[in-house]
Amino acid sequence: MRPPGEARLALLKAAVELTTAARSPTMRELAARACVGQEAAMHLVRNMKRAGLLVVKRTRRVDYRNRPVAEYAPAEPVQQPEASELGRVLATWMR
């Protein structure tokens, strides 16, 4: 069994590897690629989605479930403003 932090990293790595422009992995596909149990993956993916590490890109119909399942992808990194931009804003504000 994997340590808790390692399972989360393995799921995130699997999401990065399996995500393409046309298709993203489902929770079951993430669990299989990361070698994590499905129940553990279900809880971890839910927590990772809440933390903002994963986002639901779209839904897909699968043969093992009546309802569409979510496709997960890594969240886009948020760009931090550069220090020069902040200085320019502050200088404009001080005028």
PDB file of N, CA and C in Angstrom:
ATOM      1  N   MET A   1       0.835  -1.178   0.000  1.00  0.00           N
ATOM      2  CA  MET A   1       0.000   0.000   0.000  1.00  0.00           C
ATOM      3  C   MET A   1       0.882   1.245   0.000  1.00  0.00           C
ATOM      4  N   ARG A   2       0.468   2.277  -0.739  1.00  0.00           N
ATOM      5  CA  ARG A   2       1.248   3.510  -0.856  1.00  0.00           C
ATOM      6  C   ARG A   2       1.026   4.411   0.361  1.00  0.00           C
ATOM      7  N   PRO A   3       2.043   5.184   0.756  1.00  0.00           N
ATOM      8  CA  PRO A   3       1.820   6.211   1.777  1.00  0.00           C
ATOM      9  C   PRO A   3       0.837   7.254   1.246  1.00  0.00           C
ATOM     10  N   PRO A   4       0.126   7.953   2.131  1.00  0.00           N
ATOM     11  CA  PRO A   4      -0.929   8.874   1.675  1.00  0.00           C
ATOM     12  C   PRO A   4      -0.458   9.932   0.684  1.00  0.00           C
ATOM     13  N   GLY A   5       0.656  10.565   0.906  1.00  0.00           N
ATOM     14  CA  GLY A   5       1.134  11.593  -0.003  1.00  0.00           C
ATOM     15  C   GLY A   5       1.543  11.038  -1.351  1.00  0.00           C
ATOM     16  N   GLU A   6       2.072   9.838  -1.339  1.00  0.00           N
ATOM     17  CA  GLU A   6       2.526   9.218  -2.579  1.00  0.00           C
ATOM     18  C   GLU A   6       1.345   8.875  -3.490  1.00  0.00           C
ATOM     19  N   ALA A   7       0.226   8.460  -2.924  1.00  0.00           N
ATOM     20  CA  ALA A   7      -0.945   8.128  -3.733  1.00  0.00           C
ATOM     21  C   ALA A   7      -1.493   9.376  -4.414  1.00  0.00           C
ATOM     22  N   ARG A   8      -1.504  10.475  -3.695  1.00  0.00           N
ATOM     23  CA  ARG A   8      -1.987  11.730  -4.274  1.00  0.00           C
ATOM     24  C   ARG A   8      -1.086  12.180  -5.427  1.00  0.00           C
ATOM     25  N   LEU A   9       0.225  12.082  -5.230  1.00  0.00           N
ATOM     26  CA  LEU A   9       1.165  12.438  -6.295  1.00  0.00           C
ATOM     27  C   LEU A   9       1.034  11.509  -7.491  1.00  0.00           C
ATOM     28  N   ALA A  10       0.806  10.217  -7.226  1.00  0.00           N
ATOM     29  CA  ALA A  10       0.649   9.258  -8.315  1.00  0.00           C
ATOM     30  C   ALA A  10      -0.606   9.563  -9.134  1.00  0.00           C
ATOM     31  N   LEU A  11      -1.695   9.950  -8.477  1.00  0.00           N
ATOM     32  CA  LEU A  11      -2.917  10.303  -9.196  1.00  0.00           C
ATOM     33  C   LEU A  11      -2.730  11.576 -10.020  1.00  0.00           C
ATOM     34  N   LEU A  12      -2.025  12.539  -9.470  1.00  0.00           N
ATOM     35  CA  LEU A  12      -1.767  13.773 -10.208  1.00  0.00           C
ATOM     36  C   LEU A  12      -0.878  13.510 -11.420  1.00  0.00           C
ATOM     37  N   LYS A  13       0.134  12.667 -11.241  1.00  0.00           N
ATOM     38  CA  LYS A  13       1.016  12.302 -12.354  1.00  0.00           C
ATOM     39  C   LYS A  13       0.230  11.564 -13.440  1.00  0.00           C
ATOM     40  N   ALA A  14      -0.666  10.670 -13.028  1.00  0.00           N
ATOM     41  CA  ALA A  14      -1.488   9.940 -13.992  1.00  0.00           C
ATOM     42  C   ALA A  14      -2.401  10.892 -14.763  1.00  0.00           C
ATOM     43  N   ALA A  15      -2.933  11.899 -14.083  1.00  0.00           N
ATOM     44  CA  ALA A  15      -3.790  12.878 -14.765  1.00  0.00           C
ATOM     45  C   ALA A  15      -3.001  13.651 -15.811  1.00  0.00           C
ATOM     46  N   VAL A  16      -1.773  14.009 -15.484  1.00  0.00           N
ATOM     47  CA  VAL A  16      -0.933  14.738 -16.442  1.00  0.00           C
ATOM     48  C   VAL A  16      -0.611  13.859 -17.644  1.00  0.00           C
ATOM     49  N   GLU A  17      -0.288  12.592 -17.399  1.00  0.00           N
ATOM     50  CA  GLU A  17       0.096  11.686 -18.482  1.00  0.00           C
ATOM     51  C   GLU A  17      -1.076  11.320 -19.392  1.00  0.00           C
ATOM     52  N   LEU A  18      -2.270  11.169 -18.835  1.00  0.00           N
ATOM     53  CA  LEU A  18      -3.406  10.682 -19.618  1.00  0.00           C
ATOM     54  C   LEU A  18      -4.245  11.780 -20.272  1.00  0.00           C
ATOM     55  N   THR A  19      -4.041  13.020 -19.889  1.00  0.00           N
ATOM     56  CA  THR A  19      -4.855  14.107 -20.426  1.00  0.00           C
ATOM     57  C   THR A  19      -4.358  14.527 -21.804  1.00  0.00           C
ATOM     58  N   THR A  20      -5.278  14.549 -22.757  1.00  0.00           N
ATOM     59  CA  THR A  20      -5.001  15.061 -24.103  1.00  0.00           C
ATOM     60  C   THR A  20      -6.030  16.143 -24.406  1.00  0.00           C
ATOM     61  N   ALA A  21      -5.892  16.780 -25.541  1.00  0.00           N
ATOM     62  CA  ALA A  21      -6.837  17.834 -25.913  1.00  0.00           C
ATOM     63  C   ALA A  21      -8.230  17.262 -26.171  1.00  0.00           C
ATOM     64  N   ALA A  22      -8.297  16.045 -26.678  1.00  0.00           N
ATOM     65  CA  ALA A  22      -9.585  15.459 -27.038  1.00  0.00           C
ATOM     66  C   ALA A  22     -10.228  14.654 -25.909  1.00  0.00           C
ATOM     67  N   ARG A  23      -9.423  14.187 -24.961  1.00  0.00           N
ATOM     68  CA  ARG A  23      -9.961  13.283 -23.946  1.00  0.00           C
ATOM     69  C   ARG A  23      -9.161  13.391 -22.660  1.00  0.00           C
ATOM     70  N   SER A  24      -9.867  13.292 -21.543  1.00  0.00           N
ATOM     71  CA  SER A  24      -9.232  13.281 -20.227  1.00  0.00           C
ATOM     72  C   SER A  24      -9.622  11.990 -19.519  1.00  0.00           C
ATOM     73  N   PRO A  25      -8.863  11.563 -18.507  1.00  0.00           N
ATOM     74  CA  PRO A  25      -9.161  10.297 -17.844  1.00  0.00           C
ATOM     75  C   PRO A  25     -10.318  10.407 -16.849  1.00  0.00           C
ATOM     76  N   THR A  26     -11.003   9.301 -16.679  1.00  0.00           N
ATOM     77  CA  THR A  26     -12.027   9.208 -15.645  1.00  0.00           C
ATOM     78  C   THR A  26     -11.351   8.810 -14.342  1.00  0.00           C
ATOM     79  N   MET A  27     -12.111   8.812 -13.253  1.00  0.00           N
ATOM     80  CA  MET A  27     -11.554   8.436 -11.957  1.00  0.00           C
ATOM     81  C   MET A  27     -11.053   6.991 -11.981  1.00  0.00           C
ATOM     82  N   ARG A  28     -11.769   6.127 -12.650  1.00  0.00           N
ATOM     83  CA  ARG A  28     -11.367   4.716 -12.729  1.00  0.00           C
ATOM     84  C   ARG A  28     -10.067   4.570 -13.521  1.00  0.00           C
ATOM     85  N   GLU A  29      -9.921   5.324 -14.600  1.00  0.00           N
ATOM     86  CA  GLU A  29      -8.691   5.280 -15.392  1.00  0.00           C
ATOM     87  C   GLU A  29      -7.506   5.852 -14.616  1.00  0.00           C
ATOM     88  N   LEU A  30      -7.749   6.905 -13.835  1.00  0.00           N
ATOM     89  CA  LEU A  30      -6.696   7.460 -12.988  1.00  0.00           C
ATOM     90  C   LEU A  30      -6.232   6.436 -11.963  1.00  0.00           C
ATOM     91  N   ALA A  31      -7.183   5.746 -11.336  1.00  0.00           N
ATOM     92  CA  ALA A  31      -6.840   4.754 -10.318  1.00  0.00           C
ATOM     93  C   ALA A  31      -6.039   3.609 -10.919  1.00  0.00           C
ATOM     94  N   ALA A  32      -6.426   3.154 -12.098  1.00  0.00           N
ATOM     95  CA  ALA A  32      -5.703   2.050 -12.740  1.00  0.00           C
ATOM     96  C   ALA A  32      -4.286   2.454 -13.113  1.00  0.00           C
ATOM     97  N   ARG A  33      -4.122   3.666 -13.658  1.00  0.00           N
ATOM     98  CA  ARG A  33      -2.786   4.123 -14.073  1.00  0.00           C
ATOM     99  C   ARG A  33      -1.869   4.372 -12.878  1.00  0.00           C
ATOM    100  N   ALA A  34      -2.442   4.882 -11.779  1.00  0.00           N
ATOM    101  CA  ALA A  34      -1.645   5.206 -10.595  1.00  0.00           C
ATOM    102  C   ALA A  34      -1.460   4.014  -9.656  1.00  0.00           C
ATOM    103  N   CYS A  35      -2.089   2.895  -9.971  1.00  0.00           N
ATOM    104  CA  CYS A  35      -2.033   1.701  -9.118  1.00  0.00           C
ATOM    105  C   CYS A  35      -2.527   2.014  -7.704  1.00  0.00           C
ATOM    106  N   VAL A  36      -3.675   2.674  -7.649  1.00  0.00           N
ATOM    107  CA  VAL A  36      -4.329   3.028  -6.390  1.00  0.00           C
ATOM    108  C   VAL A  36      -5.696   2.367  -6.407  1.00  0.00           C
ATOM    109  N   GLY A  37      -6.167   1.918  -5.264  1.00  0.00           N
ATOM    110  CA  GLY A  37      -7.483   1.311  -5.181  1.00  0.00           C
ATOM    111  C   GLY A  37      -8.575   2.293  -5.570  1.00  0.00           C
ATOM    112  N   GLN A  38      -9.702   1.762  -6.068  1.00  0.00           N
ATOM    113  CA  GLN A  38     -10.769   2.636  -6.553  1.00  0.00           C
ATOM    114  C   GLN A  38     -11.415   3.442  -5.437  1.00  0.00           C
ATOM    115  N   GLU A  39     -11.589   2.859  -4.269  1.00  0.00           N
ATOM    116  CA  GLU A  39     -12.194   3.596  -3.168  1.00  0.00           C
ATOM    117  C   GLU A  39     -11.262   4.707  -2.676  1.00  0.00           C
ATOM    118  N   ALA A  40      -9.978   4.399  -2.562  1.00  0.00           N
ATOM    119  CA  ALA A  40      -9.011   5.431  -2.158  1.00  0.00           C
ATOM    120  C   ALA A  40      -8.932   6.522  -3.216  1.00  0.00           C
ATOM    121  N   ALA A  41      -8.945   6.138  -4.478  1.00  0.00           N
ATOM    122  CA  ALA A  41      -8.893   7.115  -5.566  1.00  0.00           C
ATOM    123  C   ALA A  41     -10.130   8.007  -5.554  1.00  0.00           C
ATOM    124  N   MET A  42     -11.280   7.436  -5.232  1.00  0.00           N
ATOM    125  CA  MET A  42     -12.508   8.222  -5.193  1.00  0.00           C
ATOM    126  C   MET A  42     -12.382   9.346  -4.159  1.00  0.00           C
ATOM    127  N   HIS A  43     -11.884   9.020  -2.971  1.00  0.00           N
ATOM    128  CA  HIS A  43     -11.737  10.032  -1.917  1.00  0.00           C
ATOM    129  C   HIS A  43     -10.638  11.034  -2.270  1.00  0.00           C
ATOM    130  N   LEU A  44      -9.531  10.539  -2.796  1.00  0.00           N
ATOM    131  CA  LEU A  44      -8.424  11.424  -3.130  1.00  0.00           C
ATOM    132  C   LEU A  44      -8.784  12.376  -4.270  1.00  0.00           C
ATOM    133  N   VAL A  45      -9.451  11.878  -5.297  1.00  0.00           N
ATOM    134  CA  VAL A  45      -9.837  12.725  -6.429  1.00  0.00           C
ATOM    135  C   VAL A  45     -10.833  13.782  -5.956  1.00  0.00           C
ATOM    136  N   ARG A  46     -11.749  13.417  -5.097  1.00  0.00           N
ATOM    137  CA  ARG A  46     -12.708  14.378  -4.558  1.00  0.00           C
ATOM    138  C   ARG A  46     -11.974  15.482  -3.786  1.00  0.00           C
ATOM    139  N   ASN A  47     -11.009  15.089  -2.957  1.00  0.00           N
ATOM    140  CA  ASN A  47     -10.245  16.078  -2.193  1.00  0.00           C
ATOM    141  C   ASN A  47      -9.346  16.920  -3.096  1.00  0.00           C
ATOM    142  N   MET A  48      -8.760  16.306  -4.122  1.00  0.00           N
ATOM    143  CA  MET A  48      -7.906  17.051  -5.047  1.00  0.00           C
ATOM    144  C   MET A  48      -8.723  18.050  -5.860  1.00  0.00           C
ATOM    145  N   LYS A  49      -9.957  17.686  -6.196  1.00  0.00           N
ATOM    146  CA  LYS A  49     -10.832  18.601  -6.920  1.00  0.00           C
ATOM    147  C   LYS A  49     -11.198  19.781  -6.017  1.00  0.00           C
ATOM    148  N   ARG A  50     -11.490  19.501  -4.768  1.00  0.00           N
ATOM    149  CA  ARG A  50     -11.835  20.564  -3.829  1.00  0.00           C
ATOM    150  C   ARG A  50     -10.648  21.494  -3.573  1.00  0.00           C
ATOM    151  N   ALA A  51      -9.426  20.934  -3.569  1.00  0.00           N
ATOM    152  CA  ALA A  51      -8.219  21.730  -3.344  1.00  0.00           C
ATOM    153  C   ALA A  51      -7.795  22.502  -4.588  1.00  0.00           C
ATOM    154  N   GLY A  52      -8.395  22.201  -5.731  1.00  0.00           N
ATOM    155  CA  GLY A  52      -8.068  22.925  -6.953  1.00  0.00           C
ATOM    156  C   GLY A  52      -6.954  22.304  -7.769  1.00  0.00           C
ATOM    157  N   LEU A  53      -6.524  21.089  -7.438  1.00  0.00           N
ATOM    158  CA  LEU A  53      -5.487  20.419  -8.211  1.00  0.00           C
ATOM    159  C   LEU A  53      -6.040  19.771  -9.471  1.00  0.00           C
ATOM    160  N   LEU A  54      -7.284  19.310  -9.420  1.00  0.00           N
ATOM    161  CA  LEU A  54      -7.945  18.697 -10.570  1.00  0.00           C
ATOM    162  C   LEU A  54      -9.222  19.466 -10.877  1.00  0.00           C
ATOM    163  N   VAL A  55      -9.589  19.496 -12.141  1.00  0.00           N
ATOM    164  CA  VAL A  55     -10.851  20.103 -12.570  1.00  0.00           C
ATOM    165  C   VAL A  55     -11.586  19.118 -13.474  1.00  0.00           C
ATOM    166  N   VAL A  56     -12.905  19.237 -13.495  1.00  0.00           N
ATOM    167  CA  VAL A  56     -13.723  18.416 -14.394  1.00  0.00           C
ATOM    168  C   VAL A  56     -13.780  19.139 -15.726  1.00  0.00           C
ATOM    169  N   LYS A  57     -13.242  18.506 -16.766  1.00  0.00           N
ATOM    170  CA  LYS A  57     -13.227  19.112 -18.098  1.00  0.00           C
ATOM    171  C   LYS A  57     -14.541  18.897 -18.838  1.00  0.00           C
ATOM    172  N   ARG A  58     -15.041  17.686 -18.788  1.00  0.00           N
ATOM    173  CA  ARG A  58     -16.282  17.343 -19.489  1.00  0.00           C
ATOM    174  C   ARG A  58     -16.786  16.020 -18.912  1.00  0.00           C
ATOM    175  N   THR A  59     -17.896  15.537 -19.430  1.00  0.00           N
ATOM    176  CA  THR A  59     -18.411  14.222 -19.032  1.00  0.00           C
ATOM    177  C   THR A  59     -18.405  13.314 -20.249  1.00  0.00           C
ATOM    178  N   ARG A  60     -18.415  12.021 -19.971  1.00  0.00           N
ATOM    179  CA  ARG A  60     -18.356  11.029 -21.046  1.00  0.00           C
ATOM    180  C   ARG A  60     -19.249   9.852 -20.689  1.00  0.00           C
ATOM    181  N   ARG A  61     -19.926   9.287 -21.693  1.00  0.00           N
ATOM    182  CA  ARG A  61     -20.724   8.072 -21.489  1.00  0.00           C
ATOM    183  C   ARG A  61     -19.791   6.878 -21.512  1.00  0.00           C
ATOM    184  N   VAL A  62     -19.956   5.976 -20.558  1.00  0.00           N
ATOM    185  CA  VAL A  62     -19.171   4.748 -20.489  1.00  0.00           C
ATOM    186  C   VAL A  62     -20.124   3.568 -20.378  1.00  0.00           C
ATOM    187  N   ASP A  63     -19.629   2.391 -20.716  1.00  0.00           N
ATOM    188  CA  ASP A  63     -20.508   1.220 -20.736  1.00  0.00           C
ATOM    189  C   ASP A  63     -20.746   0.606 -19.356  1.00  0.00           C
ATOM    190  N   TYR A  64     -19.958   0.972 -18.354  1.00  0.00           N
ATOM    191  CA  TYR A  64     -20.110   0.364 -17.035  1.00  0.00           C
ATOM    192  C   TYR A  64     -20.977   1.194 -16.090  1.00  0.00           C
ATOM    193  N   ARG A  65     -21.578   2.278 -16.599  1.00  0.00           N
ATOM    194  CA  ARG A  65     -22.415   3.119 -15.750  1.00  0.00           C
ATOM    195  C   ARG A  65     -23.524   3.739 -16.586  1.00  0.00           C
ATOM    196  N   ASN A  66     -24.709   3.919 -15.974  1.00  0.00           N
ATOM    197  CA  ASN A  66     -25.844   4.490 -16.701  1.00  0.00           C
ATOM    198  C   ASN A  66     -25.698   5.984 -16.939  1.00  0.00           C
ATOM    199  N   ARG A  67     -25.095   6.680 -15.992  1.00  0.00           N
ATOM    200  CA  ARG A  67     -24.932   8.131 -16.117  1.00  0.00           C
ATOM    201  C   ARG A  67     -23.548   8.453 -16.668  1.00  0.00           C
ATOM    202  N   PRO A  68     -23.383   9.624 -17.251  1.00  0.00           N
ATOM    203  CA  PRO A  68     -22.051  10.020 -17.726  1.00  0.00           C
ATOM    204  C   PRO A  68     -21.093  10.202 -16.542  1.00  0.00           C
ATOM    205  N   VAL A  69     -19.830   9.917 -16.770  1.00  0.00           N
ATOM    206  CA  VAL A  69     -18.814  10.080 -15.733  1.00  0.00           C
ATOM    207  C   VAL A  69     -17.960  11.298 -16.058  1.00  0.00           C
ATOM    208  N   ALA A  70     -17.371  11.871 -15.038  1.00  0.00           N
ATOM    209  CA  ALA A  70     -16.556  13.072 -15.206  1.00  0.00           C
ATOM    210  C   ALA A  70     -15.177  12.701 -15.724  1.00  0.00           C
ATOM    211  N   GLU A  71     -14.634  13.575 -16.547  1.00  0.00           N
ATOM    212  CA  GLU A  71     -13.250  13.462 -17.002  1.00  0.00           C
ATOM    213  C   GLU A  71     -12.445  14.528 -16.263  1.00  0.00           C
ATOM    214  N   TYR A  72     -11.357  14.102 -15.625  1.00  0.00           N
ATOM    215  CA  TYR A  72     -10.556  15.002 -14.801  1.00  0.00           C
ATOM    216  C   TYR A  72      -9.260  15.376 -15.510  1.00  0.00           C
ATOM    217  N   ALA A  73      -8.853  16.615 -15.317  1.00  0.00           N
ATOM    218  CA  ALA A  73      -7.601  17.116 -15.874  1.00  0.00           C
ATOM    219  C   ALA A  73      -6.917  17.972 -14.811  1.00  0.00           C
ATOM    220  N   PRO A  74      -5.594  18.076 -14.875  1.00  0.00           N
ATOM    221  CA  PRO A  74      -4.908  18.949 -13.925  1.00  0.00           C
ATOM    222  C   PRO A  74      -5.340  20.399 -14.140  1.00  0.00           C
ATOM    223  N   ALA A  75      -5.453  21.135 -13.053  1.00  0.00           N
ATOM    224  CA  ALA A  75      -5.840  22.543 -13.141  1.00  0.00           C
ATOM    225  C   ALA A  75      -4.703  23.341 -13.761  1.00  0.00           C
ATOM    226  N   GLU A  76      -5.072  24.386 -14.467  1.00  0.00           N
ATOM    227  CA  GLU A  76      -4.080  25.266 -15.068  1.00  0.00           C
ATOM    228  C   GLU A  76      -3.389  26.052 -13.959  1.00  0.00           C
ATOM    229  N   PRO A  77      -2.062  26.176 -14.015  1.00  0.00           N
ATOM    230  CA  PRO A  77      -1.378  26.944 -12.975  1.00  0.00           C
ATOM    231  C   PRO A  77      -1.739  28.426 -13.082  1.00  0.00           C
ATOM    232  N   VAL A  78      -1.924  29.039 -11.948  1.00  0.00           N
ATOM    233  CA  VAL A  78      -2.263  30.456 -11.907  1.00  0.00           C
ATOM    234  C   VAL A  78      -0.987  31.265 -12.033  1.00  0.00           C
ATOM    235  N   GLN A  79      -0.971  32.208 -12.963  1.00  0.00           N
ATOM    236  CA  GLN A  79       0.217  33.024 -13.156  1.00  0.00           C
ATOM    237  C   GLN A  79       0.242  34.135 -12.123  1.00  0.00           C
ATOM    238  N   GLN A  80       1.367  34.263 -11.443  1.00  0.00           N
ATOM    239  CA  GLN A  80       1.545  35.316 -10.456  1.00  0.00           C
ATOM    240  C   GLN A  80       1.982  36.589 -11.170  1.00  0.00           C
ATOM    241  N   PRO A  81       1.468  37.726 -10.768  1.00  0.00           N
ATOM    242  CA  PRO A  81       1.918  38.965 -11.400  1.00  0.00           C
ATOM    243  C   PRO A  81       3.385  39.227 -11.066  1.00  0.00           C
ATOM    244  N   GLU A  82       4.090  39.800 -12.021  1.00  0.00           N
ATOM    245  CA  GLU A  82       5.502  40.097 -11.809  1.00  0.00           C
ATOM    246  C   GLU A  82       5.635  41.301 -10.893  1.00  0.00           C
ATOM    247  N   ALA A  83       6.791  41.401 -10.249  1.00  0.00           N
ATOM    248  CA  ALA A  83       7.030  42.507  -9.326  1.00  0.00           C
ATOM    249  C   ALA A  83       6.987  43.845 -10.052  1.00  0.00           C
ATOM    250  N   SER A  84       7.438  43.897 -11.312  1.00  0.00           N
ATOM    251  CA  SER A  84       7.416  45.154 -12.051  1.00  0.00           C
ATOM    252  C   SER A  84       5.981  45.608 -12.312  1.00  0.00           C
ATOM    253  N   GLU A  85       5.080  44.671 -12.553  1.00  0.00           N
ATOM    254  CA  GLU A  85       3.682  45.030 -12.757  1.00  0.00           C
ATOM    255  C   GLU A  85       3.081  45.586 -11.478  1.00  0.00           C
ATOM    256  N   LEU A  86       3.413  44.987 -10.356  1.00  0.00           N
ATOM    257  CA  LEU A  86       2.902  45.468  -9.079  1.00  0.00           C
ATOM    258  C   LEU A  86       3.445  46.856  -8.777  1.00  0.00           C
ATOM    259  N   GLY A  87       4.713  47.077  -9.064  1.00  0.00           N
ATOM    260  CA  GLY A  87       5.302  48.390  -8.847  1.00  0.00           C
ATOM    261  C   GLY A  87       4.651  49.449  -9.713  1.00  0.00           C
ATOM    262  N   ARG A  88       4.324  49.085 -10.949  1.00  0.00           N
ATOM    263  CA  ARG A  88       3.667  50.021 -11.854  1.00  0.00           C
ATOM    264  C   ARG A  88       2.269  50.365 -11.346  1.00  0.00           C
ATOM    265  N   VAL A  89       1.565  49.396 -10.832  1.00  0.00           N
ATOM    266  CA  VAL A  89       0.213  49.640 -10.291  1.00  0.00           C
ATOM    267  C   VAL A  89       0.300  50.556  -9.076  1.00  0.00           C
ATOM    268  N   LEU A  90       1.234  50.274  -8.177  1.00  0.00           N
ATOM    269  CA  LEU A  90       1.386  51.107  -6.988  1.00  0.00           C
ATOM    270  C   LEU A  90       1.812  52.543  -7.339  1.00  0.00           C
ATOM    271  N   ALA A  91       2.683  52.682  -8.317  1.00  0.00           N
ATOM    272  CA  ALA A  91       3.128  54.012  -8.733  1.00  0.00           C
ATOM    273  C   ALA A  91       1.972  54.800  -9.333  1.00  0.00           C
ATOM    274  N   THR A  92       1.126  54.142 -10.117  1.00  0.00           N
ATOM    275  CA  THR A  92      -0.037  54.803 -10.695  1.00  0.00           C
ATOM    276  C   THR A  92      -1.034  55.186  -9.609  1.00  0.00           C
ATOM    277  N   TRP A  93      -1.185  54.321  -8.625  1.00  0.00           N
ATOM    278  CA  TRP A  93      -2.125  54.573  -7.548  1.00  0.00           C
ATOM    279  C   TRP A  93      -1.686  55.754  -6.679  1.00  0.00           C
ATOM    280  N   MET A  94      -0.370  55.915  -6.505  1.00  0.00           N
ATOM    281  CA  MET A  94       0.153  56.983  -5.654  1.00  0.00           C
ATOM    282  C   MET A  94      -0.005  58.358  -6.309  1.00  0.00           C
ATOM    283  N   ARG A  95      -0.175  58.440  -7.603  1.00  0.00           N
ATOM    284  CA  ARG A  95      -0.297  59.737  -8.293  1.00  0.00           C
ATOM    285  C   ARG A  95      -1.551  60.448  -7.971  1.00  0.00           C
TER     286      ARG A  95
END
